[in-house]
mmCIF file of C-alpha atoms in Angstrom:
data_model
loop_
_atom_site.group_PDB
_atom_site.id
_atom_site.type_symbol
_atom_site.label_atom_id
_atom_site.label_comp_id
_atom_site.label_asym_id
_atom_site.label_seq_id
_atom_site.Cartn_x
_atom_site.Cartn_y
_atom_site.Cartn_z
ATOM 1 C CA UNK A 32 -49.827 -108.293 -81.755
ATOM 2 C CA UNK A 33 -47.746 -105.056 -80.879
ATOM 3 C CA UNK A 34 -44.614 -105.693 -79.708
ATOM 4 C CA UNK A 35 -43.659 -102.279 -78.321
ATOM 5 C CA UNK A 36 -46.415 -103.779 -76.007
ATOM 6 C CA UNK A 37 -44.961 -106.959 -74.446
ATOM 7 C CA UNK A 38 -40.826 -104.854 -74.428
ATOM 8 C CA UNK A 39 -42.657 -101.710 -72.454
ATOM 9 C CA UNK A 40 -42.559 -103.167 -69.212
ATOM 10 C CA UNK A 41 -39.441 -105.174 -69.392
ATOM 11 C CA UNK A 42 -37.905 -101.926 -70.196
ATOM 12 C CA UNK A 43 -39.428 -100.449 -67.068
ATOM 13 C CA UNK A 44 -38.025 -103.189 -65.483
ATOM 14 C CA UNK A 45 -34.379 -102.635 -66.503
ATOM 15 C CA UNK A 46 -34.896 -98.867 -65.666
ATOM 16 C CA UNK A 47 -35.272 -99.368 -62.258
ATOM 17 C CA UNK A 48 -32.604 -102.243 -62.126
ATOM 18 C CA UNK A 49 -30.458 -99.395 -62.946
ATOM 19 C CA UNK A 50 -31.765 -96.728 -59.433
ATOM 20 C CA UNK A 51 -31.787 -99.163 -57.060
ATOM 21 C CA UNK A 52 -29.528 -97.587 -54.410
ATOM 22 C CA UNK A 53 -27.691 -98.974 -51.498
ATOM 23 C CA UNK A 54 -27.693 -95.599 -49.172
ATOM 24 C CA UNK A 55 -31.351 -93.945 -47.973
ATOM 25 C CA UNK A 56 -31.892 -90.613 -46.485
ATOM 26 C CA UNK A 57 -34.486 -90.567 -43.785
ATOM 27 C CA UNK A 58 -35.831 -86.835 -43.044
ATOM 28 C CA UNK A 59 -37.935 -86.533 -40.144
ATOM 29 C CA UNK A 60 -39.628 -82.709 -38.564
ATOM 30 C CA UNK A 61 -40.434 -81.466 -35.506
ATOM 31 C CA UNK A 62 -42.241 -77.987 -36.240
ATOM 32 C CA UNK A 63 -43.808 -77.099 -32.913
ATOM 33 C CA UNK A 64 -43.042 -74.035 -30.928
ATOM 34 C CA UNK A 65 -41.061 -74.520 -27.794
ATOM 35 C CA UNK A 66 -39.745 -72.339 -25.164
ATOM 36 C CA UNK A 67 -36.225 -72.420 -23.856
ATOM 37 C CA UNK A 68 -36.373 -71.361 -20.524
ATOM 38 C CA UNK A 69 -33.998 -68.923 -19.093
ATOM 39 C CA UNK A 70 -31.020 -70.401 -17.105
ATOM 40 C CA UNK A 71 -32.549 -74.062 -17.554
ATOM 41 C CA UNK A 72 -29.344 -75.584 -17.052
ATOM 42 C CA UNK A 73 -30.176 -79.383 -16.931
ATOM 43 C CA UNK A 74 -33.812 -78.933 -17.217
ATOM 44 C CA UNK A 75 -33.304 -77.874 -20.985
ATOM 45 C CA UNK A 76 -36.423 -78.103 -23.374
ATOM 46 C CA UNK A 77 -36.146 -81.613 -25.384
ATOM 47 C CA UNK A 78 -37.416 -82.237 -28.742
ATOM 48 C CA UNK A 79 -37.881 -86.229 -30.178
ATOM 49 C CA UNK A 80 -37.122 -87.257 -33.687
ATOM 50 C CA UNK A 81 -38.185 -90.398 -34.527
ATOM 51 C CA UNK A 82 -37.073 -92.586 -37.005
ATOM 52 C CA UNK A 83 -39.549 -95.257 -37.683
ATOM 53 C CA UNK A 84 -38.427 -98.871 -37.200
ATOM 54 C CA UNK A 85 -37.639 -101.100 -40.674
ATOM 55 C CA UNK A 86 -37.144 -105.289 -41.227
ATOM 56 C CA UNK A 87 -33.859 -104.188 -42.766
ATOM 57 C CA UNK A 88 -31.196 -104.237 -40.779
ATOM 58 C CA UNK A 89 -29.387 -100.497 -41.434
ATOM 59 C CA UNK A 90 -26.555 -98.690 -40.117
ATOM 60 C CA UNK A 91 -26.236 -94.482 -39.902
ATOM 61 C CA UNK A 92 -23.768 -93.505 -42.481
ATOM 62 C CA UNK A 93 -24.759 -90.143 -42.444
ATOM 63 C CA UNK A 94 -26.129 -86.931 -40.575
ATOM 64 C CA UNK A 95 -27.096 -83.355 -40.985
ATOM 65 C CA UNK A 96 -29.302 -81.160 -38.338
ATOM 66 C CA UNK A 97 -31.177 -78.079 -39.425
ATOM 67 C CA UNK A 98 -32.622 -76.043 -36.686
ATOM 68 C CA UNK A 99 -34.251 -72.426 -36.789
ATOM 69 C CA UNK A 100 -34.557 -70.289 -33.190
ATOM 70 C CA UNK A 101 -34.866 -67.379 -31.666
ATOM 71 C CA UNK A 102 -32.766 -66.065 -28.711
ATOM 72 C CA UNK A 103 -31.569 -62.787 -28.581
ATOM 73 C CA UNK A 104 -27.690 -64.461 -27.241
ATOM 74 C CA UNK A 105 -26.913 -67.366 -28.478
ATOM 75 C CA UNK A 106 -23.694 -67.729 -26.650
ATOM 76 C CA UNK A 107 -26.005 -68.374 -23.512
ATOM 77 C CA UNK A 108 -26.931 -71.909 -25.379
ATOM 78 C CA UNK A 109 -26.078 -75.866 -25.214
ATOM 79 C CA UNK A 110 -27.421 -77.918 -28.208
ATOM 80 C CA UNK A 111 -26.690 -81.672 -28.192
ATOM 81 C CA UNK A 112 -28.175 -84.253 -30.525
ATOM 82 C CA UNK A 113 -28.364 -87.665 -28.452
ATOM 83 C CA UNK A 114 -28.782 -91.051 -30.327
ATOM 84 C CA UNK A 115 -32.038 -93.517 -29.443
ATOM 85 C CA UNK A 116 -30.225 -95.773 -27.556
ATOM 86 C CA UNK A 117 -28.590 -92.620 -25.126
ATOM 87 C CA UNK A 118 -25.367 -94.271 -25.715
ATOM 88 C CA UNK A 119 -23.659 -91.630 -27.456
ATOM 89 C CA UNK A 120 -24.230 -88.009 -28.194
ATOM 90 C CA UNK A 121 -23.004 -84.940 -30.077
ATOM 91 C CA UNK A 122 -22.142 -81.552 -29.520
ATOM 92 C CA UNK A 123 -23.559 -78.953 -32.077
ATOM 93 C CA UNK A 124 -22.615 -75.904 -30.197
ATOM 94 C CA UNK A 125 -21.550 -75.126 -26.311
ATOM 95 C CA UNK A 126 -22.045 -71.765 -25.191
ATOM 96 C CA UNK A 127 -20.320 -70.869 -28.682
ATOM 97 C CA UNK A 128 -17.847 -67.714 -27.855
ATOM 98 C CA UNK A 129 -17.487 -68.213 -24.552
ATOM 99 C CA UNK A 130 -13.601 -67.610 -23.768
ATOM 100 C CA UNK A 131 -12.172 -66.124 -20.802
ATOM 101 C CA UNK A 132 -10.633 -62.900 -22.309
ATOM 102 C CA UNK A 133 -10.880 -60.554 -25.511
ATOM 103 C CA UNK A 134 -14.259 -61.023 -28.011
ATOM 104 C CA UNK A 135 -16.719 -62.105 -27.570
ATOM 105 C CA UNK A 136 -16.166 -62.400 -24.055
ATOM 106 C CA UNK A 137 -16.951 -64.467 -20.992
ATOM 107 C CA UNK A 138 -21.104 -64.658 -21.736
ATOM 108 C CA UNK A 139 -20.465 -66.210 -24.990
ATOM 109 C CA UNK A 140 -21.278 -64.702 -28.311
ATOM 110 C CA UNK A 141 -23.903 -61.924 -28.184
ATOM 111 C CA UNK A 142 -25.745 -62.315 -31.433
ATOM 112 C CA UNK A 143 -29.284 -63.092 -31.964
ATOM 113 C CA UNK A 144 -30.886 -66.316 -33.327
ATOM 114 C CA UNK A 145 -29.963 -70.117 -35.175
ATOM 115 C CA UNK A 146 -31.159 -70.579 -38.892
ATOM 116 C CA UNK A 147 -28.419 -73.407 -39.720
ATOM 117 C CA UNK A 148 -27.712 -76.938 -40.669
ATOM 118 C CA UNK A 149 -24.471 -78.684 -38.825
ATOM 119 C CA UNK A 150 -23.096 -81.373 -41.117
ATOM 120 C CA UNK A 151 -19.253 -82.425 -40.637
ATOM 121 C CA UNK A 152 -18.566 -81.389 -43.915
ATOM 122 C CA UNK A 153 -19.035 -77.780 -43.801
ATOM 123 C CA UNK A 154 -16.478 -74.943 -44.545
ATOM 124 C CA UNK A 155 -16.811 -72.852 -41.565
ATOM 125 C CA UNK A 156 -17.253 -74.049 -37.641
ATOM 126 C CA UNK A 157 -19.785 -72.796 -35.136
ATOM 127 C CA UNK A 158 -16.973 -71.914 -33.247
ATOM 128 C CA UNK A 159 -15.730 -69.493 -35.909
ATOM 129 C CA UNK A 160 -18.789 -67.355 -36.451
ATOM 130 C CA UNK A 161 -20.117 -64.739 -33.833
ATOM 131 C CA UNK A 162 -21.579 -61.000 -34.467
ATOM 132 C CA UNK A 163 -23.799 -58.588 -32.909
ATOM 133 C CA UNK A 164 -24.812 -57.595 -35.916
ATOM 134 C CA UNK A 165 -25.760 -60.300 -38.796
ATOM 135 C CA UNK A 166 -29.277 -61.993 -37.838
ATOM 136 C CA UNK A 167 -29.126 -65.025 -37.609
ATOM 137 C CA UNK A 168 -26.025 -65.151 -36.143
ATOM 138 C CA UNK A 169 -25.428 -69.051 -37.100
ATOM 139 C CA UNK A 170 -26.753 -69.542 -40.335
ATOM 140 C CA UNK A 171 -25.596 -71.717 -43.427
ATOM 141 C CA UNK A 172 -24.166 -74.752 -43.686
ATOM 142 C CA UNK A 173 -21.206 -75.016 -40.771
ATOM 143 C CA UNK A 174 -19.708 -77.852 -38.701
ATOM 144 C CA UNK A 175 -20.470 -78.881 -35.238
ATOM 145 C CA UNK A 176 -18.350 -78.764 -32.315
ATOM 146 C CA UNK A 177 -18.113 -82.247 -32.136
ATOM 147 C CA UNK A 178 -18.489 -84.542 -34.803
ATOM 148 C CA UNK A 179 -21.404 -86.080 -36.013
ATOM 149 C CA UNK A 180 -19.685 -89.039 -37.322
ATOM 150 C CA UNK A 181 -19.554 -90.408 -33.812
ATOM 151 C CA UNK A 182 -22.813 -91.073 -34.307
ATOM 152 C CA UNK A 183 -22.046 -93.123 -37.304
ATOM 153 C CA UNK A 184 -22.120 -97.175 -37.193
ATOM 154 C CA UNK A 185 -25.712 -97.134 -34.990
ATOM 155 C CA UNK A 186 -28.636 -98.403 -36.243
ATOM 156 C CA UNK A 187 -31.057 -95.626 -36.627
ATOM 157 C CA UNK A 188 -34.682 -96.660 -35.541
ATOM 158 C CA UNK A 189 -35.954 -94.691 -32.395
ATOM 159 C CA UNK A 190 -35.918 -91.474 -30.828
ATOM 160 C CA UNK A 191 -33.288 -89.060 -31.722
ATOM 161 C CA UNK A 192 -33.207 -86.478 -28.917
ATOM 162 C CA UNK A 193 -32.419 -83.137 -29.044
ATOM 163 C CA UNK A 194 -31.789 -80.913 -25.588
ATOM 164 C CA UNK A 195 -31.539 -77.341 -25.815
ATOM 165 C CA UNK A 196 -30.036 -75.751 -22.451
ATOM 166 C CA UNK A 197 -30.268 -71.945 -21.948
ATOM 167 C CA UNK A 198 -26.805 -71.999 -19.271
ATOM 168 C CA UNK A 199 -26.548 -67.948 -18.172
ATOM 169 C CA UNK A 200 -29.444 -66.098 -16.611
ATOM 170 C CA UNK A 201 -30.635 -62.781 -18.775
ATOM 171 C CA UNK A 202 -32.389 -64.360 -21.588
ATOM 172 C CA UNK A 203 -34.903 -66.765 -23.009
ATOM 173 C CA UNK A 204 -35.810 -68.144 -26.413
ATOM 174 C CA UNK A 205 -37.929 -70.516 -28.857
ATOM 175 C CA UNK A 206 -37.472 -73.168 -30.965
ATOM 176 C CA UNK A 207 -39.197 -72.804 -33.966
ATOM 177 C CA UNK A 208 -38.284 -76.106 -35.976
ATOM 178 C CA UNK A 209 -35.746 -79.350 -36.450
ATOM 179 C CA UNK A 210 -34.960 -81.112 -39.677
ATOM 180 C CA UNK A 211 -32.699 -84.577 -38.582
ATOM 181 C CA UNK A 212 -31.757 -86.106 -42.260
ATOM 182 C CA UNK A 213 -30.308 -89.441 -41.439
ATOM 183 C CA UNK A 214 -28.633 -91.168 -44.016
ATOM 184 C CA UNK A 215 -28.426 -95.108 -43.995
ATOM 185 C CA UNK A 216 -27.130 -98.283 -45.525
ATOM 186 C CA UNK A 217 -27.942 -102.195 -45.456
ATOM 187 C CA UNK A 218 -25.764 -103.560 -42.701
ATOM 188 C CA UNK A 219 -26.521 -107.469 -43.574
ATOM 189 C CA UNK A 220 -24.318 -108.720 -40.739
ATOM 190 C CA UNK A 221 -25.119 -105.883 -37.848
ATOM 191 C CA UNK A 222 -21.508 -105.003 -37.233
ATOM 192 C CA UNK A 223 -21.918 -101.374 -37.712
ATOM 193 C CA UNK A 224 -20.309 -101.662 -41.309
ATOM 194 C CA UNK A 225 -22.017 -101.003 -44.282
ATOM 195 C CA UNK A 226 -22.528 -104.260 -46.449
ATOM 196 C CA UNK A 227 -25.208 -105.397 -48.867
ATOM 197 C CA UNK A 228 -26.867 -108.668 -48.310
ATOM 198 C CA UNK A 229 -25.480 -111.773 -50.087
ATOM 199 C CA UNK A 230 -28.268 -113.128 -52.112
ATOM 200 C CA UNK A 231 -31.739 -110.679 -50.851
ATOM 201 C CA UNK A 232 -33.468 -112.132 -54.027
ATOM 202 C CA UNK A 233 -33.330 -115.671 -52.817
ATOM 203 C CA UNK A 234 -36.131 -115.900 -51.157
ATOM 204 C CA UNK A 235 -36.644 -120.034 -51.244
ATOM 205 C CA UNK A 236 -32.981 -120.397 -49.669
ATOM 206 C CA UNK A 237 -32.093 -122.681 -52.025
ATOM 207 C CA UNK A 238 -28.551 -120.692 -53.428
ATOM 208 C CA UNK A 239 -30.332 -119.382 -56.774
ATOM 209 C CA UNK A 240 -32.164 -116.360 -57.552
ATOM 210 C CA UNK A 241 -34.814 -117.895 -60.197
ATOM 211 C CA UNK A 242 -38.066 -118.647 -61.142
ATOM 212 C CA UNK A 243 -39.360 -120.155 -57.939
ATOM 213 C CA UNK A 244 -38.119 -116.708 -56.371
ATOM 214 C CA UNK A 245 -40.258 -114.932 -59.221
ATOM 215 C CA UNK A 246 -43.152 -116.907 -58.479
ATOM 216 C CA UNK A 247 -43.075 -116.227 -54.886
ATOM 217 C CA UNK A 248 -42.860 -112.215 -55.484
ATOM 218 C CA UNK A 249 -45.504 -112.510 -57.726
ATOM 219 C CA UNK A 250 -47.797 -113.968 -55.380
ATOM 220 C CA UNK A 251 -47.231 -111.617 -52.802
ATOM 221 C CA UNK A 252 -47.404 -108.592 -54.980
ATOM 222 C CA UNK A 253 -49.107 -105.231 -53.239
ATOM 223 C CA UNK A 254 -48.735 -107.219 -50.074
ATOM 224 C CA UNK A 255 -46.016 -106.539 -47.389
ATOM 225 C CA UNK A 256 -43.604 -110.290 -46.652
ATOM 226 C CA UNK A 257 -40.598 -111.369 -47.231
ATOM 227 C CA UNK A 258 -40.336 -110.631 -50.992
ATOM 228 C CA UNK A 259 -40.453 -106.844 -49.949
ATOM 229 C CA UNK A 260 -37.055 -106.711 -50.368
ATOM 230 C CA UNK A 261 -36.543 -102.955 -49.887
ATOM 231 C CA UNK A 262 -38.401 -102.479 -46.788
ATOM 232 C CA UNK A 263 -40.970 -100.103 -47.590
ATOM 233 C CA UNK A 264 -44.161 -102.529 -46.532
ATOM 234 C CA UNK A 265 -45.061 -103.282 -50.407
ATOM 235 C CA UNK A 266 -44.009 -105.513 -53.009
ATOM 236 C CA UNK A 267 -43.745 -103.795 -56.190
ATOM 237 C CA UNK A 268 -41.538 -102.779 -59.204
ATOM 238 C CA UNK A 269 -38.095 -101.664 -57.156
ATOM 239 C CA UNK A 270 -38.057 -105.180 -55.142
ATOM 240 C CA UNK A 271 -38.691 -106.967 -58.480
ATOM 241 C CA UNK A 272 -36.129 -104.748 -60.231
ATOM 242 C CA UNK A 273 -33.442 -105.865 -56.779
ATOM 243 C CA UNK A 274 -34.273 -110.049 -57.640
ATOM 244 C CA UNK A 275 -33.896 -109.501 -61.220
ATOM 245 C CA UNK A 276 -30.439 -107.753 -60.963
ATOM 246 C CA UNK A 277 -29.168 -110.674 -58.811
ATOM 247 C CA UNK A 278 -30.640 -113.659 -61.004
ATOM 248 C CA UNK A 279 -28.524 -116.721 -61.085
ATOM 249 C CA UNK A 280 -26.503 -118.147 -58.655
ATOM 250 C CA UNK A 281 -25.600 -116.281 -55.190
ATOM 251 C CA UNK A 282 -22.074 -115.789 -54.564
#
């Protein structure tokens, strides 16, 4: 009998004990062309993100928008990111340059086109870019006007929404895509605050992750049920890697 045979999968086992991660990023794309209509003002185009529902119960932890567009003055332009539940929302950028005196003047900032991702962590603020020369005007990494992080604490399943409003007559311009990466962790209890699960491998309720809870993976393997401990619709390697690194008794 080879041994190296019955330690392979064992070891594959303890691999994946050892990248089974707590936080998830969820990326979802909306790629289709869409006009921004000229002094739209409230009716501003609207692009929907969703973010598909999971058994786990998660909480956002984390959030970065990417969006690419054309318009040819940028400072003419209200982006807001809006969570599923319409309960709270956040500012990207707000007719970015507008002030009442000196550059860039009282239309905003002149310069043409978005390629950028807002994240709160970023160097540089929308606020403190603006040119009438460098295309894209917003580009890189930079922070939004507001926050993101007060979208933080919501659970993330649903449709994100993103409004676009052109606010000063003159010009018009297109979306041309979205990228929403929303990062997430278990939230056991649903308070908003991260927090892993006591005992997810006991899956008889009994107070022991053991051999009955084996058993019951097992026989469920390549299905979707309760052993699918990680939420992806499939029993298989990473939820028997989670049981295995929480054998014995639950705390």
């Amino acid at each position: 009998m080879n041994a190296s045979r019955l330690f392979a999968p064992w070891c594959s086992v303890l691999l994946l004990i050892g990248v089974v991660a707590s936080a998830e990023e969820i990326s979802v794309s909306f790629n289709q062309i869409t006009p921004i209509p000229d002094n739209s003002g409230a009716s501003s185009a609207l692009v929907e993100l969703e973010v598909p529902a999971s058994k786990l119960v998660r909480t956002v932890t984390g959030l970065r928008l990417s969006v690419q567009l054309d318009h040819p003055w940028v400072g003419d332009l209200s982006v807001v990111l809006e969570s599923p539940d319409g309960a709270a929302q956040a500012v990207l950028f707000n007719r970015t340059g507008l002030v009442a005196a000196g550059f860039p003047g009282p239309f905003g900032c002149g310069g043409d086109d978005v390629d950028a991702t807002f994240q709160d962590d970023a160097t540089l603020s929308v606020n403190e870019v603006c040119s009438t020369t460098i295309v894209p005007v917003l580009a890189g990494q930079l922070r939004p006007e507001a926050p993101l992080a007060g979208l933080y604490g919501l659970e993330p399943s649903g449709l994100w929404k993103l409004r676009l409003s052109d606010m000063q007559s003159g010009d018009s311009g297109t979306l041309r895509s979205v990228t929403l990466v929303v990062v997430v962790e278990p939230d056991c209890d649903g308070d908003g605050v991260p927090d892993e699960c006591a005992c997810p491998g006991d899956l008889d309720g009994d107070g022991t992750v053991g051999g009955p809870d084996l058993s019951i993976m097992l026989s469920s393997w390549g299905s979707d049920g309760p052993a699918d401990l990680d939420g992806d619709n499939i029993v298989s390697g990473s939820d028997l890697a989670a049981l295995l690194s929480t054998w014995g008794l639950c705390d």
